[in-house]
Amino acid sequence: MSRDRRPHPDRRWRIPPVPAHASHSFAGAVVLEELSGPAGFALWQAFRDVQLWSLAPPRERSQLFAPGAAAARAVALDDPELRAPLRVLLGMVERPTTTRVEDVAAACAAISRWAEARGAVATAMAFAEAAAAAVPEDAALAYAAGRLARRRAEHGRAETWFLRAAGLGRRSGGWETYSAAWVGMGRIQLQKGSLPRARRHFLRALRAARRHGLREAEGQVLQHLCSADGEAGDLAGAEAWAREAYRVWGPEHALVPRVAHDLAHIWSMQGFSKRAQAVLQALLPHFDDPIDRLYVLSSIVRAAGAAGDRRAFAAAWGQAWELAGTPAAADGCARAMLDMARGAVLAGEHALAVEAARRCIDAASGREEAKSRLEAEALLESLRTARDAGAAGAAVEAPFRDEAGDALAAEIIRGLSAVGE
């Protein structure tokens, strides 16, 4: 009888272990660094309790907390969104042997969402990781931890979580999480400047999305493939992926503005600055998230600087500079400042370019954003060695007409106007 030589589904996959807790001066220090007052103290204590509880073997949990510890930890909070999850974690302290890990994970995930909405991203990541560690077989929780680690530019940590999410999603049939995890891996490589690896990850995600009929996920992958080809200088490829995303999603889909922003940014880099600026100006009302608005504003700075539109350049510069200083937009500061520095060079505003490049370097330092930092340092060096706009990099118009791109831009602007009505 012949043996079945087909590989076991998990044989080619080595799912990495849950990452060790990030090292800080003491457990949960990031919570106290970001949040003050009763909420900060309550969350710090809750995080330490969860960490202790999840690391202990179930048979030893009865000895973790002293009698009356839950009552001692109870804090009156004004925020109703925190009361329910903290109640669950107080119940864990009171009944450590009977509390379900799924309830602990759900409480941690709720706190993570609460913290991220308030710009406390380190706290959000700490609780997302606590949730994923509590239920280590849950692919979606692993992905959530990876997404926040990537947002904080902790790329090595993010890659570990994404690989776990991909492996767990594949094992359980959670193909949406599987696809999203490979998108996350691709975005990390894109930030590092490794375009071929980014593209391979995105194509892997695209195959999974199409094979399993996940149109929402398919559109998101197409958006990132558009960005990857744009970064590589392949304008035709970027436009083709963008058109495909429009076909999959339809012009009124909520995520279409993100594709439009990425494509406008690519047009700006390729010299189609006036076209890019028109699309970006139409896009701005569609973004409320601080980081998203910061990216659109910084892209307007770059496009308007290249187009010679001094009024639009100054207006977008002022808004972006102020927004980049807020906690909610801090994670997008380095990338935005680099775009603004380039826009200032194109506008002949060398003092502003130096200021933005230095701020980019400051924002990227201590984060795994070496690509942005190195590009800002190179820009500063060019400004030191050449003071005139031509030598430093004056605006260059695209050397050819792109009628298909003009038509696509007009279609995007019409669609955005229709959505806003």
CSV table of C-alpha atoms in Angstrom, one decimal:
chain,number,residue,atom,x,y,z
A,1,MET,CA,0.0,0.0,0.0
A,2,SER,CA,1.5,3.4,-1.0
A,3,ARG,CA,2.0,5.9,1.7
A,4,ASP,CA,0.3,9.3,1.5
A,5,ARG,CA,3.2,11.7,0.9
A,6,ARG,CA,1.2,14.9,1.0
A,7,PRO,CA,2.6,17.2,3.7
A,8,HIS,CA,0.7,17.8,6.8
A,9,PRO,CA,-1.0,21.2,6.7
A,10,ASP,CA,1.3,22.6,9.5
A,11,ARG,CA,4.5,20.8,8.5
A,12,ARG,CA,5.9,23.6,6.5
A,13,TRP,CA,4.9,26.1,9.1
A,14,ARG,CA,6.8,26.8,12.2
A,15,ILE,CA,4.5,29.1,14.2
A,16,PRO,CA,6.8,31.4,16.3
A,17,PRO,CA,6.2,31.5,20.1
A,18,VAL,CA,4.4,34.3,21.8
A,19,PRO,CA,7.0,37.1,22.2
A,20,ALA,CA,8.4,37.7,25.6
A,21,HIS,CA,6.9,40.8,27.3
A,22,ALA,CA,8.7,43.9,26.2
A,23,SER,CA,11.5,44.9,28.6
A,24,HIS,CA,10.8,48.0,30.7
A,25,SER,CA,12.2,49.3,34.0
A,26,PHE,CA,9.2,47.5,35.5
A,27,ALA,CA,6.1,45.8,34.2
A,28,GLY,CA,3.5,48.1,32.7
A,29,ALA,CA,5.7,51.2,32.9
A,30,VAL,CA,4.4,52.3,29.5
A,31,VAL,CA,0.9,52.6,30.9
A,32,LEU,CA,2.0,55.1,33.6
A,33,GLU,CA,4.1,57.0,31.1
A,34,GLU,CA,1.1,57.6,28.8
A,35,LEU,CA,-1.8,57.8,31.2
A,36,SER,CA,-2.1,59.6,34.5
A,37,GLY,CA,-4.7,59.8,37.3
A,38,PRO,CA,-7.0,57.1,38.5
A,39,ALA,CA,-7.4,55.5,35.1
A,40,GLY,CA,-3.6,55.2,34.5
A,41,PHE,CA,-3.0,53.7,37.9
A,42,ALA,CA,-6.0,51.2,37.6
A,43,LEU,CA,-4.8,50.1,34.1
A,44,TRP,CA,-1.2,49.7,35.3
A,45,GLN,CA,-2.3,47.5,38.1
A,46,ALA,CA,-4.6,45.6,35.9
A,47,PHE,CA,-1.9,45.0,33.4
A,48,ARG,CA,0.5,43.7,36.0
A,49,ASP,CA,-2.3,41.4,37.4
A,50,VAL,CA,-3.0,40.0,33.9
A,51,GLN,CA,0.7,39.5,33.2
A,52,LEU,CA,1.2,37.6,36.5
A,53,TRP,CA,-2.0,35.5,36.0
A,54,SER,CA,-1.3,34.5,32.4
A,55,LEU,CA,2.3,33.4,33.1
A,56,ALA,CA,1.3,31.2,36.1
A,57,PRO,CA,0.3,27.6,35.5
A,58,PRO,CA,-3.5,27.2,36.2
A,59,ARG,CA,-2.9,25.0,39.2
A,60,GLU,CA,-0.8,27.7,40.9
A,61,ARG,CA,-3.2,30.7,40.3
A,62,SER,CA,-5.0,30.2,43.6
A,63,GLN,CA,-1.9,31.6,45.4
A,64,LEU,CA,-1.3,34.6,43.3
A,65,PHE,CA,-3.4,37.3,45.0
A,66,ALA,CA,-4.0,38.0,48.7
A,67,PRO,CA,-7.5,37.8,50.1
A,68,GLY,CA,-9.2,41.2,49.6
A,69,ALA,CA,-6.9,42.2,46.8
A,70,ALA,CA,-9.8,42.8,44.4
A,71,ALA,CA,-11.5,45.2,46.8
A,72,ALA,CA,-8.2,47.0,47.3
A,73,ARG,CA,-7.8,47.5,43.6
A,74,ALA,CA,-11.3,48.9,42.9
A,75,VAL,CA,-11.1,52.4,41.6
A,76,ALA,CA,-14.0,54.7,40.8
A,77,LEU,CA,-13.6,55.8,37.2
A,78,ASP,CA,-15.5,58.4,35.2
A,79,ASP,CA,-15.1,56.6,31.8
A,80,PRO,CA,-17.9,54.0,31.4
A,81,GLU,CA,-16.0,52.2,28.6
A,82,LEU,CA,-13.4,51.1,31.1
A,83,ARG,CA,-15.7,49.9,33.9
A,84,ALA,CA,-16.8,46.7,32.3
A,85,PRO,CA,-13.4,45.3,31.3
A,86,LEU,CA,-11.8,46.4,34.6
A,87,ARG,CA,-14.7,44.6,36.4
A,88,VAL,CA,-13.7,41.4,34.5
A,89,LEU,CA,-10.1,41.8,35.5
A,90,LEU,CA,-11.0,42.5,39.2
A,91,GLY,CA,-13.0,39.3,39.0
A,92,MET,CA,-9.9,37.5,37.8
A,93,VAL,CA,-8.1,38.7,40.9
A,94,GLU,CA,-10.9,37.6,43.1
A,95,ARG,CA,-11.5,34.2,41.4
A,96,PRO,CA,-8.2,33.4,39.7
A,97,THR,CA,-8.9,29.7,39.3
A,98,THR,CA,-12.3,30.0,37.7
A,99,THR,CA,-12.1,33.0,35.5
A,100,ARG,CA,-12.1,32.0,31.8
A,101,VAL,CA,-9.1,33.0,29.7
A,102,GLU,CA,-11.5,34.1,26.9
A,103,ASP,CA,-13.1,36.7,29.3
A,104,VAL,CA,-9.7,38.0,30.3
A,105,ALA,CA,-8.6,38.3,26.7
A,106,ALA,CA,-11.8,40.1,25.7
A,107,ALA,CA,-11.4,42.6,28.6
A,108,CYS,CA,-7.7,43.2,27.5
A,109,ALA,CA,-8.8,43.7,23.9
A,110,ALA,CA,-11.5,46.2,25.0
A,111,ILE,CA,-8.9,48.2,27.0
A,112,SER,CA,-6.5,48.1,24.0
A,113,ARG,CA,-9.2,49.6,21.7
A,114,TRP,CA,-10.0,52.3,24.4
A,115,ALA,CA,-6.3,53.2,24.7
A,116,GLU,CA,-5.7,53.4,21.0
A,117,ALA,CA,-8.7,55.6,20.4
A,118,ARG,CA,-7.1,58.1,22.9
A,119,GLY,CA,-3.6,58.0,21.3
A,120,ALA,CA,-2.1,55.9,24.1
A,121,VAL,CA,-0.6,53.4,21.6
A,122,ALA,CA,2.0,51.9,23.9
A,123,THR,CA,-0.8,51.1,26.4
A,124,ALA,CA,-2.9,49.7,23.6
A,125,MET,CA,-0.1,47.5,22.4
A,126,ALA,CA,0.6,46.2,26.0
A,127,PHE,CA,-3.0,45.1,26.5
A,128,ALA,CA,-3.3,43.7,22.9
A,129,GLU,CA,-0.3,41.5,23.6
A,130,ALA,CA,-1.8,40.5,27.0
A,131,ALA,CA,-4.9,39.4,25.2
A,132,ALA,CA,-3.0,37.4,22.6
A,133,ALA,CA,-0.9,35.8,25.3
A,134,ALA,CA,-4.0,34.8,27.3
A,135,VAL,CA,-5.5,32.9,24.2
A,136,PRO,CA,-2.4,32.0,22.2
A,137,GLU,CA,-4.3,30.0,19.6
A,138,ASP,CA,-6.4,33.0,18.5
A,139,ALA,CA,-5.2,34.3,15.2
A,140,ALA,CA,-7.1,37.6,15.3
A,141,LEU,CA,-5.7,38.5,18.7
A,142,ALA,CA,-2.2,37.9,17.4
A,143,TYR,CA,-2.8,40.1,14.4
A,144,ALA,CA,-4.1,42.9,16.6
A,145,ALA,CA,-0.9,42.8,18.6
A,146,GLY,CA,1.1,42.8,15.5
A,147,ARG,CA,-0.8,45.8,14.0
A,148,LEU,CA,-0.1,47.9,17.1
A,149,ALA,CA,3.6,46.8,17.2
A,150,ARG,CA,3.9,47.9,13.5
A,151,ARG,CA,2.2,51.2,14.3
A,152,ARG,CA,4.8,51.8,17.0
A,153,ALA,CA,7.6,50.8,14.5
A,154,GLU,CA,8.6,47.8,16.6
A,155,HIS,CA,9.1,45.9,13.5
A,156,GLY,CA,10.8,42.7,14.8
A,157,ARG,CA,8.1,42.3,17.4
A,158,ALA,CA,5.4,43.0,14.8
A,159,GLU,CA,6.8,40.4,12.4
A,160,THR,CA,6.7,37.7,15.1
A,161,TRP,CA,3.0,38.5,15.9
A,162,PHE,CA,2.1,38.6,12.2
A,163,LEU,CA,3.8,35.2,11.5
A,164,ARG,CA,1.9,33.8,14.4
A,165,ALA,CA,-1.4,35.2,13.1
A,166,ALA,CA,-0.7,33.8,9.6
A,167,GLY,CA,0.2,30.4,10.9
A,168,LEU,CA,-2.8,30.3,13.3
A,169,GLY,CA,-5.1,31.6,10.6
A,170,ARG,CA,-4.0,29.0,8.2
A,171,ARG,CA,-4.4,26.2,10.8
A,172,SER,CA,-7.9,27.3,11.8
A,173,GLY,CA,-9.2,28.4,8.4
A,174,GLY,CA,-9.2,32.1,9.4
A,175,TRP,CA,-8.2,33.3,5.9
A,176,GLU,CA,-9.1,36.9,6.4
A,177,THR,CA,-6.6,37.1,9.3
A,178,TYR,CA,-4.1,35.1,7.3
A,179,SER,CA,-4.3,37.6,4.4
A,180,ALA,CA,-4.2,40.6,6.8
A,181,ALA,CA,-1.1,39.2,8.5
A,182,TRP,CA,0.8,39.0,5.2
A,183,VAL,CA,-0.3,42.5,4.4
A,184,GLY,CA,1.1,43.6,7.7
A,185,MET,CA,4.4,41.8,6.9
A,186,GLY,CA,4.5,43.6,3.5
A,187,ARG,CA,3.9,47.0,5.0
A,188,ILE,CA,6.9,46.4,7.4
A,189,GLN,CA,9.1,45.6,4.4
A,190,LEU,CA,7.8,48.6,2.6
A,191,GLN,CA,8.7,50.8,5.5
A,192,LYS,CA,12.2,49.3,5.5
A,193,GLY,CA,12.6,49.9,1.8
A,194,SER,CA,12.7,46.2,0.8
A,195,LEU,CA,10.3,46.5,-2.1
A,196,PRO,CA,10.7,42.9,-3.6
A,197,ARG,CA,10.0,41.3,-0.3
A,198,ALA,CA,7.0,43.6,0.3
A,199,ARG,CA,5.6,42.7,-3.0
A,200,ARG,CA,6.0,39.0,-2.4
A,201,HIS,CA,4.1,39.3,0.9
A,202,PHE,CA,1.3,41.3,-0.7
A,203,LEU,CA,0.9,38.8,-3.6
A,204,ARG,CA,0.7,36.0,-1.0
A,205,ALA,CA,-2.1,37.9,0.7
A,206,LEU,CA,-3.8,38.6,-2.6
A,207,ARG,CA,-3.8,34.9,-3.6
A,208,ALA,CA,-5.4,34.0,-0.3
A,209,ALA,CA,-8.0,36.7,-0.5
A,210,ARG,CA,-9.0,35.7,-4.1
A,211,ARG,CA,-9.0,32.0,-3.4
A,212,HIS,CA,-11.4,32.4,-0.5
A,213,GLY,CA,-13.6,35.2,-2.0
A,214,LEU,CA,-12.6,37.9,0.5
A,215,ARG,CA,-13.4,41.0,-1.5
A,216,GLU,CA,-12.7,43.5,1.4
A,217,ALA,CA,-9.3,41.9,2.0
A,218,GLU,CA,-8.6,41.8,-1.8
A,219,GLY,CA,-9.2,45.5,-2.2
A,220,GLN,CA,-6.8,46.3,0.8
A,221,VAL,CA,-4.1,44.2,-0.7
A,222,LEU,CA,-4.5,45.9,-4.1
A,223,GLN,CA,-4.1,49.2,-2.4
A,224,HIS,CA,-0.8,48.1,-0.9
A,225,LEU,CA,0.4,46.7,-4.2
A,226,CYS,CA,-0.3,50.1,-5.7
A,227,SER,CA,1.9,51.7,-3.1
A,228,ALA,CA,4.7,49.1,-3.6
A,229,ASP,CA,4.8,49.6,-7.4
A,230,GLY,CA,4.7,53.4,-6.8
A,231,GLU,CA,7.7,53.2,-4.5
A,232,ALA,CA,9.5,51.2,-7.2
A,233,GLY,CA,8.8,53.9,-9.8
A,234,ASP,CA,6.4,51.7,-11.8
A,235,LEU,CA,3.6,54.3,-12.5
A,236,ALA,CA,1.7,52.1,-14.9
A,237,GLY,CA,1.7,49.2,-12.4
A,238,ALA,CA,0.5,51.4,-9.6
A,239,GLU,CA,-2.3,52.8,-11.7
A,240,ALA,CA,-3.3,49.3,-12.8
A,241,TRP,CA,-3.5,48.1,-9.2
A,242,ALA,CA,-5.5,51.2,-8.2
A,243,ARG,CA,-8.0,50.6,-11.0
A,244,GLU,CA,-8.4,47.0,-9.9
A,245,ALA,CA,-9.1,48.1,-6.3
A,246,TYR,CA,-11.8,50.5,-7.7
A,247,ARG,CA,-13.3,47.6,-9.6
A,248,VAL,CA,-13.3,45.3,-6.6
A,249,TRP,CA,-14.7,47.9,-4.1
A,250,GLY,CA,-16.7,50.2,-6.2
A,251,PRO,CA,-16.3,54.0,-6.2
A,252,GLU,CA,-18.3,54.6,-3.0
A,253,HIS,CA,-16.6,52.1,-0.7
A,254,ALA,CA,-15.4,53.6,2.6
A,255,LEU,CA,-11.7,52.6,1.9
A,256,VAL,CA,-11.5,54.0,-1.6
A,257,PRO,CA,-10.1,57.3,-0.3
A,258,ARG,CA,-7.0,55.4,1.0
A,259,VAL,CA,-6.3,54.1,-2.5
A,260,ALA,CA,-6.8,57.5,-3.9
A,261,HIS,CA,-4.3,59.0,-1.4
A,262,ASP,CA,-1.7,56.4,-2.1
A,263,LEU,CA,-2.1,57.0,-5.9
A,264,ALA,CA,-2.0,60.8,-5.5
A,265,HIS,CA,1.2,60.5,-3.5
A,266,ILE,CA,2.7,58.4,-6.3
A,267,TRP,CA,1.6,60.9,-8.9
A,268,SER,CA,3.3,63.6,-6.9
A,269,MET,CA,6.6,61.7,-6.8
A,270,GLN,CA,6.4,61.1,-10.5
A,271,GLY,CA,6.0,64.8,-11.3
A,272,PHE,CA,2.2,65.0,-11.8
A,273,SER,CA,2.0,67.5,-9.0
A,274,LYS,CA,-1.1,69.5,-10.0
A,275,ARG,CA,-3.1,66.4,-10.6
A,276,ALA,CA,-1.9,65.0,-7.3
A,277,GLN,CA,-2.8,68.2,-5.5
A,278,ALA,CA,-6.3,68.3,-6.9
A,279,VAL,CA,-7.0,64.7,-5.7
A,280,LEU,CA,-5.5,65.4,-2.3
A,281,GLN,CA,-7.6,68.5,-1.7
A,282,ALA,CA,-10.7,66.5,-2.6
A,283,LEU,CA,-9.6,63.8,-0.2
A,284,LEU,CA,-9.0,65.9,2.9
A,285,PRO,CA,-12.6,66.1,4.1
A,286,HIS,CA,-12.8,62.2,4.0
A,287,PHE,CA,-10.2,61.7,6.7
A,288,ASP,CA,-10.9,62.2,10.4
A,289,ASP,CA,-8.2,60.0,12.0
A,290,PRO,CA,-5.3,62.3,13.0
A,291,ILE,CA,-2.6,60.2,11.4
A,292,ASP,CA,-4.6,59.9,8.2
A,293,ARG,CA,-5.2,63.6,8.1
A,294,LEU,CA,-1.5,64.2,8.8
A,295,TYR,CA,-0.5,62.1,5.8
A,296,VAL,CA,-2.9,63.8,3.5
A,297,LEU,CA,-1.8,67.3,4.6
A,298,SER,CA,1.9,66.4,4.3
A,299,SER,CA,1.2,65.0,0.8
A,300,ILE,CA,-0.5,68.3,-0.1
A,301,VAL,CA,2.6,70.2,1.1
A,302,ARG,CA,4.8,68.1,-1.2
A,303,ALA,CA,2.4,68.4,-4.2
A,304,ALA,CA,1.7,72.2,-3.7
A,305,GLY,CA,5.4,72.9,-3.2
A,306,ALA,CA,6.1,71.2,-6.6
A,307,ALA,CA,3.2,72.9,-8.3
A,308,GLY,CA,4.2,76.3,-7.0
A,309,ASP,CA,0.9,76.9,-5.2
A,310,ARG,CA,2.2,79.0,-2.3
A,311,ARG,CA,-1.1,79.6,-0.7
A,312,ALA,CA,-2.0,75.8,-0.5
A,313,PHE,CA,1.6,75.0,0.6
A,314,ALA,CA,1.4,77.5,3.5
A,315,ALA,CA,-2.1,76.4,4.6
A,316,ALA,CA,-1.3,72.7,4.6
A,317,TRP,CA,2.1,73.3,6.2
A,318,GLY,CA,0.6,75.1,9.2
A,319,GLN,CA,-2.1,72.4,9.8
A,320,ALA,CA,0.3,69.5,9.4
A,321,TRP,CA,3.0,71.0,11.6
A,322,GLU,CA,0.6,71.5,14.4
A,323,LEU,CA,-1.1,68.1,14.0
A,324,ALA,CA,2.2,66.3,14.0
A,325,GLY,CA,2.8,67.6,17.6
A,326,THR,CA,-0.3,65.9,19.0
A,327,PRO,CA,-0.1,62.5,20.7
A,328,ALA,CA,-2.8,61.0,18.5
A,329,ALA,CA,-0.6,61.7,15.3
A,330,ALA,CA,2.8,61.2,16.8
A,331,ASP,CA,3.3,57.8,15.1
A,332,GLY,CA,3.0,59.4,11.7
A,333,CYS,CA,5.3,62.3,12.4
A,334,ALA,CA,8.5,60.9,10.8
A,335,ARG,CA,7.0,60.0,7.5
A,336,ALA,CA,5.0,63.2,7.3
A,337,MET,CA,8.0,65.4,8.1
A,338,LEU,CA,10.0,63.8,5.4
A,339,ASP,CA,7.3,64.6,2.8
A,340,MET,CA,7.1,68.1,4.1
A,341,ALA,CA,10.8,68.6,3.9
A,342,ARG,CA,10.8,67.4,0.3
A,343,GLY,CA,7.9,69.7,-0.5
A,344,ALA,CA,9.7,72.7,1.1
A,345,VAL,CA,12.8,71.9,-1.0
A,346,LEU,CA,10.6,71.9,-4.2
A,347,ALA,CA,9.1,75.2,-3.1
A,348,GLY,CA,12.5,76.8,-2.5
A,349,GLU,CA,11.8,77.1,1.3
A,350,HIS,CA,15.2,75.7,2.5
A,351,ALA,CA,14.9,76.9,6.1
A,352,LEU,CA,11.6,75.0,6.4
A,353,ALA,CA,13.1,72.0,4.7
A,354,VAL,CA,15.9,71.9,7.3
A,355,GLU,CA,13.4,72.3,10.1
A,356,ALA,CA,11.2,69.4,8.8
A,357,ALA,CA,14.1,67.1,8.1
A,358,ARG,CA,15.5,67.6,11.6
A,359,ARG,CA,12.1,66.9,13.1
A,360,CYS,CA,11.8,63.7,11.0
A,361,ILE,CA,15.2,62.5,12.4
A,362,ASP,CA,14.1,63.3,15.9
A,363,ALA,CA,10.8,61.4,15.4
A,364,ALA,CA,12.4,58.4,13.8
A,365,SER,CA,15.1,58.1,16.5
A,366,GLY,CA,14.3,55.4,19.0
A,367,ARG,CA,11.9,53.8,16.5
A,368,GLU,CA,12.6,51.3,13.8
A,369,GLU,CA,12.1,53.9,11.0
A,370,ALA,CA,15.7,53.8,9.7
A,371,LYS,CA,14.6,54.4,6.1
A,372,SER,CA,12.9,57.8,6.9
A,373,ARG,CA,15.8,58.8,9.1
A,374,LEU,CA,18.4,58.0,6.5
A,375,GLU,CA,16.5,59.8,3.8
A,376,ALA,CA,16.1,62.9,6.0
A,377,GLU,CA,19.8,62.9,6.8
A,378,ALA,CA,20.6,62.6,3.1
A,379,LEU,CA,18.3,65.5,2.4
A,380,LEU,CA,20.0,67.6,5.1
A,381,GLU,CA,23.4,66.8,3.6
A,382,SER,CA,22.2,68.0,0.1
A,383,LEU,CA,21.0,71.2,1.6
A,384,ARG,CA,24.3,71.8,3.4
A,385,THR,CA,26.3,71.3,0.2
A,386,ALA,CA,24.1,73.2,-2.1
A,387,ARG,CA,22.1,76.3,-1.1
A,388,ASP,CA,20.3,77.0,-4.4
A,389,ALA,CA,17.0,75.3,-5.2
A,390,GLY,CA,18.2,73.7,-8.4
A,391,ALA,CA,21.1,71.9,-6.7
A,392,ALA,CA,19.0,70.8,-3.8
A,393,GLY,CA,16.2,69.5,-5.9
A,394,ALA,CA,13.8,71.8,-7.7
A,395,ALA,CA,10.4,70.8,-9.0
A,396,VAL,CA,10.5,68.7,-12.1
A,397,GLU,CA,7.5,68.2,-14.2
A,398,ALA,CA,6.7,64.8,-15.6
A,399,PRO,CA,8.3,64.4,-19.0
A,400,PHE,CA,5.2,62.9,-20.7
A,401,ARG,CA,1.5,63.1,-20.8
A,402,ASP,CA,-0.5,60.4,-19.0
A,403,GLU,CA,-4.0,60.8,-20.3
A,404,ALA,CA,-5.1,57.6,-18.7
A,405,GLY,CA,-3.9,58.9,-15.3
A,406,ASP,CA,-5.7,62.2,-15.9
A,407,ALA,CA,-8.9,60.4,-16.6
A,408,LEU,CA,-8.5,58.2,-13.5
A,409,ALA,CA,-7.8,61.4,-11.4
A,410,ALA,CA,-11.0,63.0,-12.7
A,411,GLU,CA,-13.0,59.8,-12.0
A,412,ILE,CA,-11.6,59.8,-8.4
A,413,ILE,CA,-12.5,63.4,-7.8
A,414,ARG,CA,-16.1,62.9,-9.1
A,415,GLY,CA,-16.5,59.8,-6.9
A,416,LEU,CA,-15.3,61.7,-3.8
A,417,SER,CA,-17.7,64.5,-4.5
A,418,ALA,CA,-20.6,62.1,-4.9
A,419,VAL,CA,-19.7,60.4,-1.6
A,420,GLY,CA,-19.7,63.7,0.2
A,421,GLU,CA,-23.1,64.8,-1.1
